[in-house]
Amino acid sequence: MMRGASADAYAATAGALTGAGDAAAVGRDLFGVADLLRSEPALRRVATDASIDSDAKAGLLRQVLSGKVSDLALAVVTIAVAQRWTASRDLADALERLGVISVAKSAGGDAGRLEDELFAFGRVVQDNPELRDALSDPARNRDDKSRLLADLLGDKVLPATVALVQQSLSGSYRTVGVALADYQKVAAEVRGQGVATVRVARPLADADRQRLAEALSRNYGREIHLNVVVDPDVIGGIRVETGDDVIDGTVSSRLDEARRRLAG
């Protein structure tokens, strides 16, 4: 979450994404620029130095990027470097987030599927220690990790999912799993949705899932996308996490509470 000047800079830059263009390509280009700024500290310092004329900074970025990124991506970057950023790293973070928004928009009518695939692959990473270790191993370079992900995903998921899973290797988040969770939230926000993680002991029936989604949507005033996690440790009942809000009606939590009371 950006604050202060960076929040205003992000808002000003995001307005440029309303232009027409290939959303998937723009997203990939913005990811590339974000990666470039992170890998080139000197360029990043110049691009975010408030004492340097914005036209001079825009001219430098055009020289570096012209012919390598789309016109819309270049326009976004040009607007971004004209803004005042609280911290130099905020510029790259903002461009990455705008890239996520562009890629999410490229999914079009499959946006709900994109959210589900990001969540599902995040669970795969979380539940597979060997994969998790391979993706966090500093001895393996990014290209090696990228090939591993490409082999795992193949053509089984949307191109937008592949693009975002690959971007999760950028190192801008603490872990790949954290990146995927945030990307899913951004994808939901693009559709004006919120995200709720629901933990149950056994799969929800379609009717129960629909009723829960409708109840949460009424409560939060917008549509809620459900991530359902089947967890036998829940025993029974349900736990719903929506942002910082937690509704815990599981049998396991009630048993834990009873144990604490009995213990004194």
Tab-separated table of C-alpha atoms in Angstrom, residues 36-245:
chain	number	residue	atom	x	y	z
A	36	LEU	CA	14.767	-3.029	-15.273
A	37	LEU	CA	14.389	-0.310	-12.644
A	38	ARG	CA	14.989	-2.812	-9.856
A	39	SER	CA	18.113	-4.197	-11.506
A	40	GLU	CA	19.585	-0.795	-12.438
A	41	PRO	CA	19.841	1.375	-9.295
A	42	ALA	CA	21.391	4.298	-11.172
A	43	LEU	CA	18.502	4.459	-13.633
A	44	ARG	CA	15.998	4.124	-10.799
A	45	ARG	CA	17.582	7.008	-8.878
A	46	VAL	CA	17.502	9.283	-11.911
A	47	ALA	CA	13.905	8.324	-12.740
A	48	THR	CA	12.727	9.216	-9.217
A	49	ASP	CA	14.962	12.230	-8.522
A	50	ALA	CA	12.613	15.173	-7.935
A	51	SER	CA	15.427	17.661	-8.594
A	52	ILE	CA	15.744	16.526	-12.237
A	53	ASP	CA	13.414	18.083	-14.807
A	54	SER	CA	10.566	15.714	-15.666
A	55	ASP	CA	11.049	16.258	-19.416
A	56	ALA	CA	14.700	15.234	-19.087
A	57	LYS	CA	13.732	12.081	-17.207
A	58	ALA	CA	11.043	11.250	-19.760
A	59	GLY	CA	13.557	11.767	-22.565
A	60	LEU	CA	16.014	9.386	-20.923
A	61	LEU	CA	13.399	6.677	-20.508
A	62	ARG	CA	12.296	7.099	-24.112
A	63	GLN	CA	15.893	6.584	-25.249
A	64	VAL	CA	16.172	3.432	-23.151
A	65	LEU	CA	12.754	1.973	-23.995
A	66	SER	CA	11.847	3.241	-27.455
A	67	GLY	CA	11.170	0.343	-29.809
A	68	LYS	CA	11.259	-2.132	-26.935
A	69	VAL	CA	7.845	-1.517	-25.375
A	70	SER	CA	4.428	-0.531	-26.700
A	71	ASP	CA	3.440	3.119	-27.141
A	72	LEU	CA	0.896	2.829	-24.305
A	73	ALA	CA	3.426	1.287	-21.916
A	74	LEU	CA	5.900	4.037	-22.787
A	75	ALA	CA	3.206	6.666	-22.158
A	76	VAL	CA	2.511	5.158	-18.726
A	77	VAL	CA	6.211	5.180	-17.840
A	78	THR	CA	6.622	8.753	-19.083
A	79	ILE	CA	3.783	9.929	-16.861
A	80	ALA	CA	5.168	7.918	-13.932
A	81	VAL	CA	8.635	9.491	-14.005
A	82	ALA	CA	7.072	12.951	-13.996
A	83	GLN	CA	5.546	12.239	-10.571
A	84	ARG	CA	7.031	12.652	-7.108
A	85	TRP	CA	7.626	9.310	-5.340
A	86	THR	CA	8.080	8.907	-1.582
A	87	ALA	CA	10.700	6.160	-2.062
A	88	SER	CA	12.588	5.220	-5.217
A	89	ARG	CA	11.371	1.617	-5.075
A	90	ASP	CA	7.756	2.814	-5.230
A	91	LEU	CA	8.073	3.599	-8.938
A	92	ALA	CA	8.909	-0.007	-9.859
A	93	ASP	CA	6.238	-1.329	-7.486
A	94	ALA	CA	3.639	0.952	-9.070
A	95	LEU	CA	4.544	-0.134	-12.600
A	96	GLU	CA	4.349	-3.791	-11.575
A	97	ARG	CA	0.904	-3.264	-10.068
A	98	LEU	CA	-0.307	-1.495	-13.193
A	99	GLY	CA	1.093	-4.419	-15.168
A	100	VAL	CA	-0.974	-6.806	-13.047
A	101	ILE	CA	-4.076	-4.717	-13.737
A	102	SER	CA	-3.394	-4.800	-17.481
A	103	VAL	CA	-2.863	-8.555	-17.523
A	104	ALA	CA	-6.006	-9.089	-15.448
A	105	LYS	CA	-8.005	-6.975	-17.922
A	106	SER	CA	-6.643	-9.094	-20.767
A	107	ALA	CA	-8.502	-12.111	-19.337
A	108	GLY	CA	-11.798	-10.463	-20.305
A	109	GLY	CA	-14.713	-12.801	-19.693
A	110	ASP	CA	-12.360	-15.357	-18.103
A	111	ALA	CA	-11.509	-13.023	-15.209
A	112	GLY	CA	-13.212	-15.309	-12.682
A	113	ARG	CA	-11.228	-18.266	-13.992
A	114	LEU	CA	-8.033	-16.218	-13.667
A	115	GLU	CA	-8.747	-15.579	-9.989
A	116	ASP	CA	-9.441	-19.275	-9.382
A	117	GLU	CA	-6.260	-20.370	-11.181
A	118	LEU	CA	-4.066	-17.940	-9.251
A	119	PHE	CA	-5.535	-19.155	-5.974
A	120	ALA	CA	-5.231	-22.812	-6.962
A	121	PHE	CA	-1.587	-22.480	-7.996
A	122	GLY	CA	-0.839	-20.555	-4.823
A	123	ARG	CA	-2.191	-23.532	-2.875
A	124	VAL	CA	-0.023	-25.889	-4.941
A	125	VAL	CA	3.055	-23.877	-3.972
A	126	GLN	CA	1.999	-23.706	-0.327
A	127	ASP	CA	1.270	-27.439	-0.060
A	128	ASN	CA	4.399	-28.619	-1.916
A	129	PRO	CA	7.566	-27.966	0.139
A	130	GLU	CA	9.885	-29.153	-2.653
A	131	LEU	CA	8.349	-26.748	-5.150
A	132	ARG	CA	8.335	-23.940	-2.605
A	133	ASP	CA	12.015	-24.501	-1.855
A	134	ALA	CA	12.887	-24.655	-5.561
A	135	LEU	CA	11.190	-21.323	-6.213
A	136	SER	CA	12.915	-19.637	-3.266
A	137	ASP	CA	16.357	-21.197	-3.821
A	138	PRO	CA	18.866	-18.339	-4.350
A	139	ALA	CA	21.194	-20.752	-6.147
A	140	ARG	CA	18.692	-21.142	-8.995
A	141	ASN	CA	18.430	-18.211	-11.386
A	142	ARG	CA	15.145	-16.743	-12.514
A	143	ASP	CA	15.282	-18.361	-15.963
A	144	ASP	CA	15.623	-21.781	-14.357
A	145	LYS	CA	12.656	-21.126	-12.071
A	146	SER	CA	10.680	-19.768	-15.011
A	147	ARG	CA	11.237	-22.980	-16.994
A	148	LEU	CA	10.095	-24.990	-13.983
A	149	LEU	CA	6.857	-23.015	-13.805
A	150	ALA	CA	6.330	-23.274	-17.558
A	151	ASP	CA	6.652	-27.062	-17.363
A	152	LEU	CA	4.152	-27.205	-14.499
A	153	LEU	CA	1.575	-24.915	-16.090
A	154	GLY	CA	1.878	-25.923	-19.741
A	155	ASP	CA	-1.266	-24.977	-21.631
A	156	LYS	CA	-3.565	-25.961	-18.766
A	157	VAL	CA	-4.216	-22.398	-17.617
A	158	LEU	CA	-4.977	-19.007	-19.143
A	159	PRO	CA	-2.143	-16.993	-20.726
A	160	ALA	CA	-2.884	-14.297	-18.129
A	161	THR	CA	-2.321	-16.827	-15.358
A	162	VAL	CA	1.007	-17.856	-16.873
A	163	ALA	CA	2.086	-14.201	-17.131
A	164	LEU	CA	1.251	-13.462	-13.496
A	165	VAL	CA	2.757	-16.678	-12.137
A	166	GLN	CA	5.965	-15.909	-14.026
A	167	GLN	CA	5.979	-12.337	-12.672
A	168	SER	CA	5.708	-13.706	-9.129
A	169	LEU	CA	9.395	-14.660	-9.531
A	170	SER	CA	10.430	-10.983	-9.713
A	171	GLY	CA	11.404	-10.901	-6.046
A	172	SER	CA	9.283	-7.849	-5.284
A	173	TYR	CA	7.292	-9.888	-2.751
A	174	ARG	CA	8.535	-11.902	0.206
A	175	THR	CA	7.529	-15.178	-1.463
A	176	VAL	CA	5.869	-16.418	-4.648
A	177	GLY	CA	2.805	-17.373	-2.605
A	178	VAL	CA	2.431	-13.845	-1.227
A	179	ALA	CA	2.763	-12.405	-4.736
A	180	LEU	CA	0.079	-14.716	-6.149
A	181	ALA	CA	-2.319	-13.869	-3.306
A	182	ASP	CA	-1.893	-10.150	-3.961
A	183	TYR	CA	-2.228	-10.590	-7.723
A	184	GLN	CA	-5.511	-12.394	-7.184
A	185	LYS	CA	-6.813	-9.520	-5.062
A	186	VAL	CA	-5.840	-7.048	-7.781
A	187	ALA	CA	-7.610	-9.187	-10.392
A	188	ALA	CA	-10.736	-9.189	-8.213
A	189	GLU	CA	-10.534	-5.410	-7.730
A	190	VAL	CA	-10.410	-4.961	-11.506
A	191	ARG	CA	-13.869	-6.530	-11.569
A	192	GLY	CA	-15.023	-4.498	-8.556
A	193	GLN	CA	-14.939	-7.558	-6.304
A	194	GLY	CA	-13.580	-8.486	-2.929
A	195	VAL	CA	-12.026	-11.842	-2.011
A	196	ALA	CA	-12.965	-14.128	0.878
A	197	THR	CA	-11.095	-17.264	1.921
A	198	VAL	CA	-13.471	-19.895	3.269
A	199	ARG	CA	-12.199	-22.880	5.273
A	200	VAL	CA	-14.483	-25.894	5.637
A	201	ALA	CA	-14.073	-29.553	6.580
A	202	ARG	CA	-15.659	-30.781	3.342
A	203	PRO	CA	-16.488	-29.212	-0.037
A	204	LEU	CA	-19.420	-26.787	-0.096
A	205	ALA	CA	-22.456	-27.717	-2.133
A	206	ASP	CA	-23.098	-25.323	-5.007
A	207	ALA	CA	-26.251	-23.988	-3.337
A	208	ASP	CA	-24.420	-23.347	-0.044
A	209	ARG	CA	-21.573	-21.657	-1.870
A	210	GLN	CA	-24.016	-19.395	-3.706
A	211	ARG	CA	-25.862	-18.455	-0.501
A	212	LEU	CA	-22.593	-17.640	1.277
A	213	ALA	CA	-21.357	-15.500	-1.607
A	214	GLU	CA	-24.650	-13.601	-1.714
A	215	ALA	CA	-24.624	-13.030	2.068
A	216	LEU	CA	-21.051	-11.715	2.010
A	217	SER	CA	-21.796	-9.525	-1.004
A	218	ARG	CA	-24.731	-7.933	0.848
A	219	ASN	CA	-22.566	-7.399	3.928
A	220	TYR	CA	-19.684	-5.735	2.066
A	221	GLY	CA	-21.708	-3.931	-0.576
A	222	ARG	CA	-19.930	-5.537	-3.526
A	223	GLU	CA	-19.569	-8.941	-5.134
A	224	ILE	CA	-17.284	-11.325	-3.228
A	225	HIS	CA	-15.182	-14.004	-4.922
A	226	LEU	CA	-14.850	-17.127	-2.760
A	227	ASN	CA	-11.633	-19.101	-2.294
A	228	VAL	CA	-12.756	-22.353	-0.694
A	229	VAL	CA	-10.139	-24.359	1.202
A	230	VAL	CA	-11.060	-27.865	2.353
A	231	ASP	CA	-9.256	-28.411	5.672
A	232	PRO	CA	-10.046	-31.559	7.697
A	233	ASP	CA	-8.656	-29.865	10.824
A	234	VAL	CA	-11.695	-27.595	10.790
A	235	ILE	CA	-13.790	-30.675	11.805
A	236	GLY	CA	-17.040	-28.843	11.123
A	237	GLY	CA	-18.495	-25.360	10.704
A	238	ILE	CA	-16.886	-22.622	8.663
A	239	ARG	CA	-14.219	-19.906	8.884
A	240	VAL	CA	-14.405	-16.866	6.587
A	241	GLU	CA	-11.556	-14.379	6.150
A	242	THR	CA	-12.302	-11.204	4.179
A	243	GLY	CA	-9.414	-8.764	4.372
A	244	ASP	CA	-8.834	-8.161	8.085
A	245	ASP	CA	-12.297	-9.468	9.021
